[in-house]
Tab-separated table of C-alpha atoms in Angstrom:
chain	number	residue	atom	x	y	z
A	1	UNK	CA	-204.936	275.150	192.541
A	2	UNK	CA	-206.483	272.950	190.027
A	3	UNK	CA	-204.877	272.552	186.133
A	4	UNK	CA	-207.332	274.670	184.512
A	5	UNK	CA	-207.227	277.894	186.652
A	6	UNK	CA	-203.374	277.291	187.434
A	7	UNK	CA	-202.474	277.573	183.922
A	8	UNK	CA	-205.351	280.295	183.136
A	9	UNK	CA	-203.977	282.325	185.910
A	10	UNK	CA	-200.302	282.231	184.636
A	11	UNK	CA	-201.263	282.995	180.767
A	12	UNK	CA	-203.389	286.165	182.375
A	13	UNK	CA	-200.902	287.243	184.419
A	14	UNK	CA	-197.501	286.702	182.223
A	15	UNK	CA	-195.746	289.613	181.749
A	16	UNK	CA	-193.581	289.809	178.452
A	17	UNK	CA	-190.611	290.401	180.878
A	18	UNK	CA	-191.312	286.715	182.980
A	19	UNK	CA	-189.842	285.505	179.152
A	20	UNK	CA	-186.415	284.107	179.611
A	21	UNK	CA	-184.262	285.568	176.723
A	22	UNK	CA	-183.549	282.508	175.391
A	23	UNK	CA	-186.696	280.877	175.082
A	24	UNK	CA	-188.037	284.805	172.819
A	25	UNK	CA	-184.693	283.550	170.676
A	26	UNK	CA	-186.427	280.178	170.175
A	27	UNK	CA	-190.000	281.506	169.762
A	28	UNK	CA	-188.504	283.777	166.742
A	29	UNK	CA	-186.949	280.671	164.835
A	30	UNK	CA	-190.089	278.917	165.302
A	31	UNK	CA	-191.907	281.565	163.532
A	32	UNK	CA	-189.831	281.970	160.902
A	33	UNK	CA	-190.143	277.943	160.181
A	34	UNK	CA	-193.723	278.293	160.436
A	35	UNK	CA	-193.841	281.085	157.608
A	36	UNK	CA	-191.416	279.644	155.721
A	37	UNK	CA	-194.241	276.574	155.939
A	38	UNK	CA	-196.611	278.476	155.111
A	39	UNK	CA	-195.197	280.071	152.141
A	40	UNK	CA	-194.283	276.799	150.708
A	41	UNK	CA	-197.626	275.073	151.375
A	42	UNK	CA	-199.271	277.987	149.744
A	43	UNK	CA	-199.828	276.830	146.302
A	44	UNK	CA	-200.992	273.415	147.524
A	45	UNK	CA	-204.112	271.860	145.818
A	46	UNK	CA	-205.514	271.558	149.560
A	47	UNK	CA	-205.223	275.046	150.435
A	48	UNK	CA	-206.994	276.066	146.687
A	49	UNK	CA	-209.996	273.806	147.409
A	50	UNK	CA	-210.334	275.209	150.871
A	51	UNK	CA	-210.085	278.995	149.522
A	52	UNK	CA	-212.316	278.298	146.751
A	53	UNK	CA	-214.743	276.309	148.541
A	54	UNK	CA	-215.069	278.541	152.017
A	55	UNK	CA	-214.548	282.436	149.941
A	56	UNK	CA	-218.396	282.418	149.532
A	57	UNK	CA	-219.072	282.403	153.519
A	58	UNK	CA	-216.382	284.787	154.105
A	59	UNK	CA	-216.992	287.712	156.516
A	60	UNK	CA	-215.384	290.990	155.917
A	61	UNK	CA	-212.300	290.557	154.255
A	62	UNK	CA	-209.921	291.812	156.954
A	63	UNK	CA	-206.639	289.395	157.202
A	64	UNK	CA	-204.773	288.013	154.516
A	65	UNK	CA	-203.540	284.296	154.291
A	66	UNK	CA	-200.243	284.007	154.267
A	67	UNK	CA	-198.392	283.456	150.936
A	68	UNK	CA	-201.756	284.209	148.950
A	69	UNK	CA	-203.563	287.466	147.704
A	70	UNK	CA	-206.658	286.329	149.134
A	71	UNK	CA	-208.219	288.005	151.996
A	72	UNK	CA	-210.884	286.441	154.490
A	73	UNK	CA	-212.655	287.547	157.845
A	74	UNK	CA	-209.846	286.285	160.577
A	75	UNK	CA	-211.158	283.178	161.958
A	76	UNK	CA	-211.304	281.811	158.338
A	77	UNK	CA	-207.748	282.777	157.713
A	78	UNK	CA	-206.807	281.513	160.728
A	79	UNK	CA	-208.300	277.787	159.063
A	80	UNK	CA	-206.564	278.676	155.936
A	81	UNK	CA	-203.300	279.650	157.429
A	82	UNK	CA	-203.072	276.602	159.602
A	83	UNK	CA	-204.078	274.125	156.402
A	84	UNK	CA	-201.072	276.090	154.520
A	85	UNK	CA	-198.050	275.608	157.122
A	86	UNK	CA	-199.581	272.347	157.932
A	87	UNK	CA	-199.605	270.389	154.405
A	88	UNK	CA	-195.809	269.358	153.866
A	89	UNK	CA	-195.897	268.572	157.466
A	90	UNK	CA	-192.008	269.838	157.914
A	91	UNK	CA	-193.586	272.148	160.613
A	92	UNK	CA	-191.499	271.793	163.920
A	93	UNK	CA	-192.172	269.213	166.465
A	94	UNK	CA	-192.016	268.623	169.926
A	95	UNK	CA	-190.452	265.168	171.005
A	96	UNK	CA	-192.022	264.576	173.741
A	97	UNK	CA	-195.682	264.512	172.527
A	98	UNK	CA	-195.453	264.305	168.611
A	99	UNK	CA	-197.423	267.557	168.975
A	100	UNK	CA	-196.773	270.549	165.715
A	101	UNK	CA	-196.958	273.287	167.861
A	102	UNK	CA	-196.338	276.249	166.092
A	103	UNK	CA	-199.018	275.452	163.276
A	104	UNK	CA	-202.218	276.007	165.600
A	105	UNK	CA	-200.879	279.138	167.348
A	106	UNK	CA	-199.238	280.985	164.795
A	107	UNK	CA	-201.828	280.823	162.219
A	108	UNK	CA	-204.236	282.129	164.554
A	109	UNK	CA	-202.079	284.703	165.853
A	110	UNK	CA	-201.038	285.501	161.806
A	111	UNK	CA	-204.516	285.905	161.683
A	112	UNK	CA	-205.199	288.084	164.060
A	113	UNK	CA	-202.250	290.851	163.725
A	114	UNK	CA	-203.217	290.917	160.061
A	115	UNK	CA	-206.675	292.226	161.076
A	116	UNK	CA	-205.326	293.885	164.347
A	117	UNK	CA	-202.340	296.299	165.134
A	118	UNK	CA	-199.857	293.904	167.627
A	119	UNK	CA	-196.668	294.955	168.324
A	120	UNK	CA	-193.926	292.593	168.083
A	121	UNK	CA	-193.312	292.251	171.792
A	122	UNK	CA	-196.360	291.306	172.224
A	123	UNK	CA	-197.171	288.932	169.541
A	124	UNK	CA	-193.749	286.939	170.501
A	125	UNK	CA	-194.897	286.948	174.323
A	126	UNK	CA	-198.964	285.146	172.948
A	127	UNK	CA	-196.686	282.939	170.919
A	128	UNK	CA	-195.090	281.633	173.591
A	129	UNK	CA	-197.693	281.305	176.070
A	130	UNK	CA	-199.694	279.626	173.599
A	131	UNK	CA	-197.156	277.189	172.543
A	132	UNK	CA	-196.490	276.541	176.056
A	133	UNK	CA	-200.674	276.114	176.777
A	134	UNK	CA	-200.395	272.983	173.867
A	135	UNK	CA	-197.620	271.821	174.918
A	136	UNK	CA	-198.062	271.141	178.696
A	137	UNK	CA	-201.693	270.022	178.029
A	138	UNK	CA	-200.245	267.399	175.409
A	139	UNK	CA	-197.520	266.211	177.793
A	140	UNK	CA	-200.113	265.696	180.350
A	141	UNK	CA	-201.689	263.352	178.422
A	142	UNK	CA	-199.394	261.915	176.136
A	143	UNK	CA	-198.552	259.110	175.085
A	144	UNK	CA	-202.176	257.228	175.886
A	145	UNK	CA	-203.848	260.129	174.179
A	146	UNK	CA	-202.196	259.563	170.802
A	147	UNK	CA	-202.266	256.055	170.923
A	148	UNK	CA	-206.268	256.084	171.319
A	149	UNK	CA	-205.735	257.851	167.875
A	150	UNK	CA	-206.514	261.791	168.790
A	151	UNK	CA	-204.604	264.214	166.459
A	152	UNK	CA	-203.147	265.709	169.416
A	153	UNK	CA	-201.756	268.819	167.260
A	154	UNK	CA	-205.275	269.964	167.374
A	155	UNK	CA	-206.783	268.468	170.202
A	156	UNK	CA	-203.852	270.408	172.525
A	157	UNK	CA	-203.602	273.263	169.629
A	158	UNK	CA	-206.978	274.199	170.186
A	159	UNK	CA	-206.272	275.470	174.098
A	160	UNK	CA	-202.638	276.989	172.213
A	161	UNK	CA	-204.079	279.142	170.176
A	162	UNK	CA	-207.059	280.179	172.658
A	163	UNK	CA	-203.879	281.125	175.070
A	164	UNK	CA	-202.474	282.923	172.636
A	165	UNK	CA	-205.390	284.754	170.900
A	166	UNK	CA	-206.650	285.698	174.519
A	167	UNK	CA	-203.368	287.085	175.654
A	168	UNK	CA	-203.852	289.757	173.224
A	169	UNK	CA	-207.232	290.413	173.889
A	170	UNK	CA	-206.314	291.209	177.632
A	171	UNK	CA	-208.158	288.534	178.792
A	172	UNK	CA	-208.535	288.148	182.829
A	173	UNK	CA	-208.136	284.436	184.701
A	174	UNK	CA	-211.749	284.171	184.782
A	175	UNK	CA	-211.984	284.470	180.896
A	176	UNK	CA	-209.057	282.511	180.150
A	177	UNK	CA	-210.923	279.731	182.100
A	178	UNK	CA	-213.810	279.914	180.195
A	179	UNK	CA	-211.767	280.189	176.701
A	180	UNK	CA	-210.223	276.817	177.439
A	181	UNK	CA	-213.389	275.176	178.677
A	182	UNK	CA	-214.548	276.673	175.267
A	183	UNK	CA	-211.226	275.137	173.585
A	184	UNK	CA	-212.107	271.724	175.235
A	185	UNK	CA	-215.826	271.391	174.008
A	186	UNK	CA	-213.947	271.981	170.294
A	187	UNK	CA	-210.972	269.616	170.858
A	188	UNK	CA	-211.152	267.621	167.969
A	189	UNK	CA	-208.933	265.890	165.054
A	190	UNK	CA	-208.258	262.092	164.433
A	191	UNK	CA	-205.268	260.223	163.069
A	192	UNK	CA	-207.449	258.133	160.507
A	193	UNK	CA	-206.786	261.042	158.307
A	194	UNK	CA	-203.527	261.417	158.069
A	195	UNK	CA	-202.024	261.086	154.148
A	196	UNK	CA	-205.316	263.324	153.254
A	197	UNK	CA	-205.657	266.580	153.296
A	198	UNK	CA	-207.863	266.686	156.115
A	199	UNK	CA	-204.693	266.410	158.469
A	200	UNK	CA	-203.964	269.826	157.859
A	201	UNK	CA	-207.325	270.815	158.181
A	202	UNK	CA	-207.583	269.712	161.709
A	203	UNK	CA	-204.692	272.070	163.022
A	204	UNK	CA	-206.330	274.645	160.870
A	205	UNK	CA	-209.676	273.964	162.977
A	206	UNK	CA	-207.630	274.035	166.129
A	207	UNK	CA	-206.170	277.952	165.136
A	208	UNK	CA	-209.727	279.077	163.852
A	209	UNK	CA	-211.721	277.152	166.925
A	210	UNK	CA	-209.106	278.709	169.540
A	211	UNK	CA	-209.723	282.191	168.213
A	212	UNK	CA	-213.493	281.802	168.460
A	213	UNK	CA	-213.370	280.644	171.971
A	214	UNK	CA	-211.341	283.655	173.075
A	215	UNK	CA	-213.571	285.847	171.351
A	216	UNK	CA	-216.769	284.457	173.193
A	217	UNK	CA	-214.459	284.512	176.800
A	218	UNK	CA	-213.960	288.178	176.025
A	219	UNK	CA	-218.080	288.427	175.493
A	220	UNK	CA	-218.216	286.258	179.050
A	221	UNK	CA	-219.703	283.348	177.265
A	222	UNK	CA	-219.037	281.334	180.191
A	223	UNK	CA	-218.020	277.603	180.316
A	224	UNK	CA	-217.088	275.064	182.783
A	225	UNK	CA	-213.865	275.996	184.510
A	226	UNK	CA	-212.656	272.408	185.328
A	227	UNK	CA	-212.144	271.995	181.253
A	228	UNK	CA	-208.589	269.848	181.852
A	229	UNK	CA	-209.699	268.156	185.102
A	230	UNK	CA	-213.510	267.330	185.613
A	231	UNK	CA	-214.279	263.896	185.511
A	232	UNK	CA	-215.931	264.903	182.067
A	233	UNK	CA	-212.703	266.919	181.328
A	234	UNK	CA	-210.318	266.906	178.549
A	235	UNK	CA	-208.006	265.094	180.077
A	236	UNK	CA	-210.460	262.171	181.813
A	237	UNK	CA	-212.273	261.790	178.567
A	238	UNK	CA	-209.484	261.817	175.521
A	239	UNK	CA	-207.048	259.345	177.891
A	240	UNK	CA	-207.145	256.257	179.493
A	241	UNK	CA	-203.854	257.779	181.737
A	242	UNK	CA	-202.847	261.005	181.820
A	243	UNK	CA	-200.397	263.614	184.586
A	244	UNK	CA	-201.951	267.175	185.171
A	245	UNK	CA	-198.992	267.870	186.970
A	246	UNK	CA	-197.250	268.133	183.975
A	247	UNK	CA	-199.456	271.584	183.277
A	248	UNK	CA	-198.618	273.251	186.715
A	249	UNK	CA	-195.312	272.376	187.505
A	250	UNK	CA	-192.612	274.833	187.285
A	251	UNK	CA	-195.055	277.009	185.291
A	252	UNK	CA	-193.002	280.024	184.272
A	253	UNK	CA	-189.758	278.422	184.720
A	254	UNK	CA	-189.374	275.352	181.956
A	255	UNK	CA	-190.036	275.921	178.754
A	256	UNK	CA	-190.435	273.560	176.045
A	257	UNK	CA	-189.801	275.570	173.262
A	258	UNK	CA	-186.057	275.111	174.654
A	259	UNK	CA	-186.589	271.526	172.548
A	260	UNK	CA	-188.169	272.130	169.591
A	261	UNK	CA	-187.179	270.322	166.872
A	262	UNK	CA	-186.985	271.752	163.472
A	263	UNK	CA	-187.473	269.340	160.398
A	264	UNK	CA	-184.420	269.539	157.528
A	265	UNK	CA	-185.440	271.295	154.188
């Protein structure tokens, strides 16, 4: 089975059960560093421009951003969340890819339980996949990727937080293939800008971008479903080398949430 649908099957299809204990114990510490991120980026000059600037082409105000009083329509709080956790940058990492992978997924998901009831379970289980979703992607392309200068928290964050966001919205294989063709088209985010605050607008972009493109999968706004492997593809296009066999194998079984790495306060 090709990368896309392999992985789009196995998001649709996981069960909160099919989660190994140890990896829901990791998946809680990485949320509680990401809102602890949050909360302290929240009174950053970055995130005050952004809320000032964007309140005017706010939807209904239905989710709050974390750490402010502030409420937006969700896919803008998802952008403001993800710009919040993201600024200090002490967000966890992954070693293998350099990817943040919490930021992306969690401020989407923050997003959406805030406008949406989610029950814990079930918000830990999207986490997960989602994180999972960046992180395979990113290892599949890594390093030559980064090195062409791709912000690969938000180019792979992107198809996180559609993972996760579409998880909750029951989404079937068929849509999840569609969301991440619809997270590919968005994949976006260069290194140039790192030491400004558009870095953290660029995982910001990836949580708010994923959300829409689950949305639109739900609405079967269709996309191409060879997103990661076309010769036009993700992958093909954003690397000069890249492994898809790093997204399908063992899917279910490794996790790498099992090595995240959590910067010191």
């Amino acid at each position: 089975m090709a990368a896309t649908a392999a992985l789009a099957t196995y998001v649709a299809e996981s069960e909160p059960e099919d989660i190994p204990a140890d990896v829901q114990r990791e998946a809680k510490r990485a949320l509680l560093n990401y809102v602890g991120c949050a909360l302290g980026g929240s009174i950053e000059p970055a995130l005050d421009v952004a809320i000032e600037t964007l309140a005017p082409y706010s939807g209904k105000p239905a989710a709050v951003v974390l750490g402010r009083r502030e409420r937006f329509d969700a896919l803008h709080a998802a952008l403001l969340n993800g710009i919040g956790s993201h600024v200090h940058e002490y967000d966890d990492t992954l070693p293998k890819n350099y990817i943040h992978p919490s930021v992306p997924v969690a401020s989407a998901l923050f997003a959406y339980a805030s406008a949406n009831p989610v029950s814990g379970r079930d918000f830990v289980h999207a986490f997960v996949l989602g994180f999972e979703t960046e992180s395979r992607i990113g290892n599949s392309v890594y390093p030559a990727h980064y090195e062409a200068g791709w912000h690969i928290t938000s180019t792979a964050g992107v198809f996180g937080a559609a993972a996760a966001i579409g998880k909750l919205l029951e989404l079937d294989t068929r849509q999840m293939v569609w969301a991440f063709g619809l997270a590919a088209t968005q994949a976006a985010g260069i290194r140039e800008m790192f030491g400004s605050m558009a870095k953290s607008f660029q995982p910001g972009r990836a949580a708010q971008n994923g959300y829409t493109a689950a949305l639109l999968a739900r609405a079967d706004f269709t996309a191409g479903e060879r997103a990661l492997e076309g010769p036009r593809g993700f992958a093909p296009v954003t690397a000069r080398e890249f492994d898809l066999a790093k997204i399908t194998t063992r899917l279910g079984v490794d996790f790498d949430l099992r090595a995240n790495a959590y910067k010191p306060y």
